Short mmCIF file of C-alpha atoms and ligand atoms in Angstrom, two decimals:
data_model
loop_
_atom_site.label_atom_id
_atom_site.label_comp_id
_atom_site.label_asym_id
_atom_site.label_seq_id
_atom_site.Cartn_x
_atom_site.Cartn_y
_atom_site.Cartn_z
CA UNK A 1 -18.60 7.77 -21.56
CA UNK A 2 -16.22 5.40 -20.38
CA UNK A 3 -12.73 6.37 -18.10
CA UNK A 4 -9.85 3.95 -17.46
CA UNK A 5 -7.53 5.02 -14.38
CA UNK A 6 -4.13 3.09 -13.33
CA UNK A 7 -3.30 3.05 -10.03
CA UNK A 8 0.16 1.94 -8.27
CA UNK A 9 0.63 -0.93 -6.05
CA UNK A 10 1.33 0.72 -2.16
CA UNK A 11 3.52 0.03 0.76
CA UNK A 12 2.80 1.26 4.12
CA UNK A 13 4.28 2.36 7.62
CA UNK A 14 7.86 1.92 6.44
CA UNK A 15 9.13 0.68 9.38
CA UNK A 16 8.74 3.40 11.83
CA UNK A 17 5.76 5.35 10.44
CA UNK A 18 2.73 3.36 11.16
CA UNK A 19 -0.28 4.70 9.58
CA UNK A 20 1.45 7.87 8.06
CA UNK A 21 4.61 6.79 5.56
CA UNK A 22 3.78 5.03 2.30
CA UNK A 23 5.64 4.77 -1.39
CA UNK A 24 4.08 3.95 -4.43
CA UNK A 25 5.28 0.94 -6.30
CA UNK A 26 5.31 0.05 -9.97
CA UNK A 27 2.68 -2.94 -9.65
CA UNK A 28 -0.80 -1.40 -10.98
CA UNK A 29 -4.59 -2.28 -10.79
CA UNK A 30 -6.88 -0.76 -13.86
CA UNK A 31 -10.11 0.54 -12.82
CA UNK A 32 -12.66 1.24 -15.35
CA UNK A 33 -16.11 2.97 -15.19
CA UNK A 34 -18.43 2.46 -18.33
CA UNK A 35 -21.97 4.62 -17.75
CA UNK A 36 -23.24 2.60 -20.72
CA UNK A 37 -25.27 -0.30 -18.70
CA UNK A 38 -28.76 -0.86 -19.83
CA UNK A 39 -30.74 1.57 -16.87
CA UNK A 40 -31.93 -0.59 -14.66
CA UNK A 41 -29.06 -2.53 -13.82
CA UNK A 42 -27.46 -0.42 -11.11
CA UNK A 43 -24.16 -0.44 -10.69
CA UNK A 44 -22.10 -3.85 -11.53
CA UNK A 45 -18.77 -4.42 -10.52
CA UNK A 46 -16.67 -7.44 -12.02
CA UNK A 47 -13.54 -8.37 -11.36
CA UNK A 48 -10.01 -9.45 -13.96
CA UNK A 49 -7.42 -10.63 -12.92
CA UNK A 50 -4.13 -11.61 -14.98
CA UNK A 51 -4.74 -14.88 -14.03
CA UNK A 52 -6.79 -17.26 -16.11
CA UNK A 53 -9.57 -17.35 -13.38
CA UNK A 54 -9.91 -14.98 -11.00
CA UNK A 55 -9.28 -16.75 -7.89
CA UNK A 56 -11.84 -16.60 -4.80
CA UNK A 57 -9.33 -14.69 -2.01
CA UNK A 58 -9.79 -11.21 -4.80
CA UNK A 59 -13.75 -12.15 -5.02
CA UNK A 60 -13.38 -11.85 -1.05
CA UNK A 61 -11.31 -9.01 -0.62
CA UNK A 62 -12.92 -7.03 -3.23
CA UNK A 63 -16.96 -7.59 -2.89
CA UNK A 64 -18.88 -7.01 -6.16
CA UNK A 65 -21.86 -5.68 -3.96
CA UNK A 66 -22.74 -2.13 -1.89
CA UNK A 67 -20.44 -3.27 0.90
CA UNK A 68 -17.47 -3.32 -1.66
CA UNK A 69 -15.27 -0.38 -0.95
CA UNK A 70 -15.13 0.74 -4.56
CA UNK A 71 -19.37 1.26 -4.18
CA UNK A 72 -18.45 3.33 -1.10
CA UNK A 73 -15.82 5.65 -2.31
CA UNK A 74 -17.81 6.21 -5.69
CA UNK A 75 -21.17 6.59 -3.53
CA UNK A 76 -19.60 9.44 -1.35
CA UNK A 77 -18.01 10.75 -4.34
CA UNK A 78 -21.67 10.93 -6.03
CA UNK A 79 -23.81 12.35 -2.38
CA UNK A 80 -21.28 14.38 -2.16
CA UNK A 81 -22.82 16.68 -4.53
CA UNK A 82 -26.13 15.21 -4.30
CA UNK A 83 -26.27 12.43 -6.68
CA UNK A 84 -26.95 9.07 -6.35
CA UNK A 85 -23.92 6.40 -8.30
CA UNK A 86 -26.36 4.22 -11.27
CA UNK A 87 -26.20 2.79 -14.05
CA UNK A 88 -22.48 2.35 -13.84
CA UNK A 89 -20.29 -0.60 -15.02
CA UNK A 90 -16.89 -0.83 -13.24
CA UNK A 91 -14.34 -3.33 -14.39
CA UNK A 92 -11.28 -3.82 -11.90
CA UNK A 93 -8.08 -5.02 -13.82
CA UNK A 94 -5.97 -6.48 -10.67
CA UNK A 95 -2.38 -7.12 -10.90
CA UNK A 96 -1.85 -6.11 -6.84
CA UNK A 97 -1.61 -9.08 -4.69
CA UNK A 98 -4.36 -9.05 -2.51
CA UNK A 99 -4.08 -9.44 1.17
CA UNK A 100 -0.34 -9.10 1.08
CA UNK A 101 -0.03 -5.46 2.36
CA UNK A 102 0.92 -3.83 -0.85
CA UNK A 103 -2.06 -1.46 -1.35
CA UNK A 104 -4.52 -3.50 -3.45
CA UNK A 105 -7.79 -2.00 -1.94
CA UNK A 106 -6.33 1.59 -2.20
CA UNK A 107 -5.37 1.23 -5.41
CA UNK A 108 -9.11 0.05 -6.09
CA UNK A 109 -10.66 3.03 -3.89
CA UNK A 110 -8.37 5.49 -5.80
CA UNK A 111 -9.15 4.10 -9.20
CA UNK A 112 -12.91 4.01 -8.84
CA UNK A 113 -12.97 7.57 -7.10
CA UNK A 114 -10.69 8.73 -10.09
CA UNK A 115 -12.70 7.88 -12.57
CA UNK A 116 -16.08 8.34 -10.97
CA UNK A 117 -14.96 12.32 -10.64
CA UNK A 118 -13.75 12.03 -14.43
CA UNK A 119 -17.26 10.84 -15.79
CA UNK A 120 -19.23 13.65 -13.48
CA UNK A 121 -16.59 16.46 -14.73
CA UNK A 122 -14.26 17.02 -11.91
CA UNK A 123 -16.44 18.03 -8.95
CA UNK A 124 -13.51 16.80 -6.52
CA UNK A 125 -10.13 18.66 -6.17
CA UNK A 126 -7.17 16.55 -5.10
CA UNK A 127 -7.94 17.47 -1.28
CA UNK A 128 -11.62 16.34 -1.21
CA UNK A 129 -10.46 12.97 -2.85
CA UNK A 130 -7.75 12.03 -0.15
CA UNK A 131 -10.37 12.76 2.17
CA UNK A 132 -12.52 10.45 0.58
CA UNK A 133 -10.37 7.62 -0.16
CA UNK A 134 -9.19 8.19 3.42
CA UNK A 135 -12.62 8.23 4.92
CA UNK A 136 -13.01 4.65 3.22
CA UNK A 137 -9.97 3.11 3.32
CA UNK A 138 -9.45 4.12 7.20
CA UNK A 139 -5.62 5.88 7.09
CA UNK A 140 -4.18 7.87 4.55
CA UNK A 141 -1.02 5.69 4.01
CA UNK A 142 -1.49 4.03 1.34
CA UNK A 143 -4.00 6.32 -0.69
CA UNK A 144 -1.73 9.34 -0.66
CA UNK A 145 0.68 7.32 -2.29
CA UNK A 146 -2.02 5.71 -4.81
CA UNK A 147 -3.16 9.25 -5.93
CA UNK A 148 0.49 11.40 -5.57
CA UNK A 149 3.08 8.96 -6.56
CA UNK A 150 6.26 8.44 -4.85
CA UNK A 151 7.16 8.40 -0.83
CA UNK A 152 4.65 10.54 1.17
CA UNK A 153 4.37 11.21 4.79
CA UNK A 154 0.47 12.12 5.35
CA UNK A 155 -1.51 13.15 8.36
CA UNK A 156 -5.24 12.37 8.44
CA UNK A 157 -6.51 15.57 10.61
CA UNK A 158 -9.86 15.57 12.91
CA UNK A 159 -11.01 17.46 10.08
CA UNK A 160 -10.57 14.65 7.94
CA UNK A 161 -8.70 16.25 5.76
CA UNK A 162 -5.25 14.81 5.08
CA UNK A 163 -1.92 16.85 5.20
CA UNK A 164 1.01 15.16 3.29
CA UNK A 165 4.35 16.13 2.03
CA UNK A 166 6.63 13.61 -0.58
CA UNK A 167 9.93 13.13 0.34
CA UNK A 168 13.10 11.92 -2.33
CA UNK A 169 13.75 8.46 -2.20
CA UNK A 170 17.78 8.10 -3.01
CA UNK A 171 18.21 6.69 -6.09
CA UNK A 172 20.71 3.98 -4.69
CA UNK A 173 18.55 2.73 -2.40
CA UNK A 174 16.95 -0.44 -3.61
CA UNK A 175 13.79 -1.75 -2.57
CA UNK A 176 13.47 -5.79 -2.64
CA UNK A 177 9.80 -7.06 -1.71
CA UNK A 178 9.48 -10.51 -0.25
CA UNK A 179 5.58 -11.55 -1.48
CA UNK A 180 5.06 -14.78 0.45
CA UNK A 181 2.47 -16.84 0.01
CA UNK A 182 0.55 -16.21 2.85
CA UNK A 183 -2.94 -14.48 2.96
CA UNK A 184 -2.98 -11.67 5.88
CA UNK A 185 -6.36 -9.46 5.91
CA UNK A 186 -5.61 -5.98 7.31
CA UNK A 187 -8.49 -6.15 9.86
CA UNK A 188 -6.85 -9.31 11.12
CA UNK A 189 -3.16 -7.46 11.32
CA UNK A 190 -4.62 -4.57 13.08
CA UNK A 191 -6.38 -6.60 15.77
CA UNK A 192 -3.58 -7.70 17.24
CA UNK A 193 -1.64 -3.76 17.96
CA UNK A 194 -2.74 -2.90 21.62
CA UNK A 195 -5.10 0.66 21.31
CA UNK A 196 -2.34 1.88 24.00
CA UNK A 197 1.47 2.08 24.21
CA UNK A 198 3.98 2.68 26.38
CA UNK A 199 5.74 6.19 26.44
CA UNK A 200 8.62 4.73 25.83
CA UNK A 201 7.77 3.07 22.50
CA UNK A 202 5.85 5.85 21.39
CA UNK A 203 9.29 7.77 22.32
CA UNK A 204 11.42 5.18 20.60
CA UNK A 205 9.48 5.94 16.76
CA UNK A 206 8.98 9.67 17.23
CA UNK A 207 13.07 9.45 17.51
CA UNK A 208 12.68 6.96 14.34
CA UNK A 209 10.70 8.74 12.19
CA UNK A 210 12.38 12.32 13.15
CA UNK A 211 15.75 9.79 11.66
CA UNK A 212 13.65 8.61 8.55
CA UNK A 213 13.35 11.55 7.34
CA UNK A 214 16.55 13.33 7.64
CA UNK A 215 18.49 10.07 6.24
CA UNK A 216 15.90 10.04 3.39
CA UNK A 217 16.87 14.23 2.60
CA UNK A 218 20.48 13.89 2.99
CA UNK A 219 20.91 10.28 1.87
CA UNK A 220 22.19 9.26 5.07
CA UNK A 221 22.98 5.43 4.73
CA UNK A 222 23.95 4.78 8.26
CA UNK A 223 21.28 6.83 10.18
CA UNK A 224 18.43 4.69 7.82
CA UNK A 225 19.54 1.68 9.40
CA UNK A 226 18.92 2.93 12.95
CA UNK A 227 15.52 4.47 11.45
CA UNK A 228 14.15 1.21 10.24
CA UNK A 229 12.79 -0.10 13.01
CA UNK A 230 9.54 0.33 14.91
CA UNK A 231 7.68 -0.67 18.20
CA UNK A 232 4.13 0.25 17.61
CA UNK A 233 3.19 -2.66 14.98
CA UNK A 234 6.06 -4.81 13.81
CA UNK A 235 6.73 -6.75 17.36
CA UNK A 236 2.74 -7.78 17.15
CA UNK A 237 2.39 -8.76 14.32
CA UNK A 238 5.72 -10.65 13.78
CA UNK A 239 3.85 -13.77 15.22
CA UNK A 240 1.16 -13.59 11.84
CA UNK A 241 4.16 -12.80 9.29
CA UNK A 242 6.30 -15.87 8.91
CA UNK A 243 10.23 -14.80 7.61
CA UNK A 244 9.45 -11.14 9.09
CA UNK A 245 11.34 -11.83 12.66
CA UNK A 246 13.82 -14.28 10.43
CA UNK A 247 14.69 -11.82 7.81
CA UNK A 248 15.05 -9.14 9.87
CA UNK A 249 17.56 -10.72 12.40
CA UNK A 250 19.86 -12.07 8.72
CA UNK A 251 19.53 -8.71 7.60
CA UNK A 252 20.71 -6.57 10.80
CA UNK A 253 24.41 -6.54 10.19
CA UNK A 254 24.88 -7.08 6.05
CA UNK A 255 26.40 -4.76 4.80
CA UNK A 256 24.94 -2.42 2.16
CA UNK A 257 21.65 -3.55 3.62
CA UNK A 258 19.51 -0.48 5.33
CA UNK A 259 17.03 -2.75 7.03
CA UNK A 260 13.84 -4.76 6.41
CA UNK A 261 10.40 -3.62 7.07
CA UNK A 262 6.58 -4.97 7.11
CA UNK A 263 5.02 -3.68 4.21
CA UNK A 264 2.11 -2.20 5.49
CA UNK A 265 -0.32 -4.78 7.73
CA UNK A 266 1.54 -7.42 5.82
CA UNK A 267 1.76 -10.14 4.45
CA UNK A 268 4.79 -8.67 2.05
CA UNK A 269 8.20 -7.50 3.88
CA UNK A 270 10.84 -4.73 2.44
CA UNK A 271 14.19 -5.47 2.34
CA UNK A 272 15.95 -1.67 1.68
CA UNK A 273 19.53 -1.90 0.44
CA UNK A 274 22.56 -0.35 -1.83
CA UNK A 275 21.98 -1.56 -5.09
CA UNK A 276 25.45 -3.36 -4.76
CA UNK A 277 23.61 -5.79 -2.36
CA UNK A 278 20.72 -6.82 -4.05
CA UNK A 279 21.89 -10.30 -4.95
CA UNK A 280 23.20 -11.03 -2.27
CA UNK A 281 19.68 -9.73 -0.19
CA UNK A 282 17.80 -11.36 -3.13
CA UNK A 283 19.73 -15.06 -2.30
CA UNK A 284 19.41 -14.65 1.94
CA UNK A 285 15.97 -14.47 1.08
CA UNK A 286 14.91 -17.30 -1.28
CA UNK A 287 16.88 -19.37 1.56
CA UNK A 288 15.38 -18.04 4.56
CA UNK A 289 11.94 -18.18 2.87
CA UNK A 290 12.54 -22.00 1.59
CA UNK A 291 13.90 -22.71 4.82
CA UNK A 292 10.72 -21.94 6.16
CA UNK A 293 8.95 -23.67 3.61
CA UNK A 294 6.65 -20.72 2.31
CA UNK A 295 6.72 -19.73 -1.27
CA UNK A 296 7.24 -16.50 -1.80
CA UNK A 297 7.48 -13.77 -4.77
CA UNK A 298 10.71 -11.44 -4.56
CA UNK A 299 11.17 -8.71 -6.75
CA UNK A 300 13.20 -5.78 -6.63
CA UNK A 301 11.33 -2.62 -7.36
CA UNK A 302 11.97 0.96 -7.53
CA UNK A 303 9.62 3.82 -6.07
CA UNK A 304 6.95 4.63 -8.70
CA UNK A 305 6.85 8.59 -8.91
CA UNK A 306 3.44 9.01 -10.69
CA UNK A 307 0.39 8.47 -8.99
CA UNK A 308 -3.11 7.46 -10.39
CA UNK A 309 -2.98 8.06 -13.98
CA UNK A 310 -6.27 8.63 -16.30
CA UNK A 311 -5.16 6.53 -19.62
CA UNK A 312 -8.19 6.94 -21.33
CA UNK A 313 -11.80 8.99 -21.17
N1 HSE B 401 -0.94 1.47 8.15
C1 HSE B 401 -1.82 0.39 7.88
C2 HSE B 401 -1.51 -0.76 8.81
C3 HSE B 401 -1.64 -0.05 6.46
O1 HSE B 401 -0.35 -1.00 9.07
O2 HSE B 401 -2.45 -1.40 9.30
C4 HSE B 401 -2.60 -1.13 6.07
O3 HSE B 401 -2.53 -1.31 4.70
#
């Protein structure tokens, strides 16, 4: 039996909600699992890409081996009714930038977990594969998203299991991602956030995200642009994201433009706006990035609203 599983691109934190907002994006990764390999073999994990050769930086990010997160989330999936993953052939389709915050290794945790639970008949309910995916991936941000579509809030609980609600994205609120090309591992991005923070900041995105949410229900244009901003991550890691602190300062007072965000641990930024502005956000950006002399990818996206999809069993 073989099972094919699409998963959406993710971005993160959102501005004010480190570690618990995230939205789904139509960018998708393809994870196959084929329990046809000779026995013997194990379990073999190879890698496409779209481009011609698969470049190193996704050999990297995504190890082939047991310390590959894909070989964790399917072995936990397998002990966790007493089995043991083998003879399994997984094929990873990647279209996600890697190492550019935009979900790639949840999208790969999802897609293996997804199909692993397909193949051994659906032991896992939604709930027990958040908390896997979670367990691996280390926050529920960007796997909620990967497995429930659209804009989530999620809590990971000492339980380890993971509360989340979606939320409505406004449909004139466009979404413009900046992909530069700059390489920024996660472990790398967290590093640099202090483990403690002052009451005031913590203060300052309670008040944020308490705003995010409320301008996100009632389409609220003007209390999104106070909500979009943060001081638990985005003033560390501005130093590793180059364009973040420049794109943010050209953005503050355009009109029709909401804000700009880190997308997750970076390296990828949001620019939210009115639809009427996305040229105009589009063109401040190819010159702020050129100015800077880092090539970048900028596409304007919408919120994906389906989550990991099996195409084929
Ligand atoms: N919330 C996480 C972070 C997302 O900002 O580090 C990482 O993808």
């Amino acid at each position: 039996m073989k099972v094919s599983v699409k998963v959406p691109a993710t971005s993160a934190n959102i501005g004010p909600g480190f570690d618990c907002l995230g939205m789904a994006l139509p960018i998708y990764n393809i994870v196959t699992i084929d329990e046809t390999v000779l026995p013997g073999t194990g379990v073999e994990i190879n890698i496409l890409s779209d481009e011609e050769e698969v470049d190193n930086l996704i050999i990297d990010h995504i190890p082939r081996d047991e310390t590959s997160v894909v070989y964790k989330a399917v072995e936990m999936l397998y002990n966790s009714i007493g089995q043991t993953p083998s003879e399994l052939k997984i094929n990873i389709q990647t279209s996600i930038p890697v190492t550019r915050g935009l979900g790639s290794s949840a999208a790969v945790i999802v897609g293996a977990l997804i199909a692993a639970n397909k193949l051994l008949g659906d032991p896992a309910d939604e709930s027990a594969l958040l908390s896997i995916a979670t367990e691996v991936e280390g926050h529920p941000d960007n796997v909620t998203p990967a497995i429930v579509g659209g804009l989530v809030m999620s809590s990971l609980e000492n339980d380890g299991s993971i509360i989340y609600r979606k939320l409505d994205w406004p449909e004139d609120w466009a979404i413009t991602v900046c992909i530069p090309d700059v390489e920024l591992a996660t472990e790398i991005s967290r590093s640099v956030i202090p483990k403690e923070v002052s009451i005031e900041d913590a203060v300052f995105n309670l008040k944020r995200m308490g705003m995010f949410v409320e301008a996100v229900n009632s389409c609220d244009s003007e209390l999104m642009k106070v909500a979009l901003t943060d001081k638990l991550h985005q003033p560390y890691r501005e130093k590793l994201v180059p364009g973040l602190k420049e794109l943010c300062e050209a953005f503050k007072h355009e009109e029709d433009v909401l804000g700009c965000v880190l997308s997750g641990a970076g390296s990828s930024m949001l620019i939210i706006s009115k639809y009427s502005a996305v040229d105009k956000v589009k063109s401040v950006t190819e010159e702020i990035m050129e100015n800077l002399n880092v090539r970048a990818d900028i596409r304007t996206l919408k919120v994906e609203q389906n989550g990991a999809e099996i195409l084929s069993e």
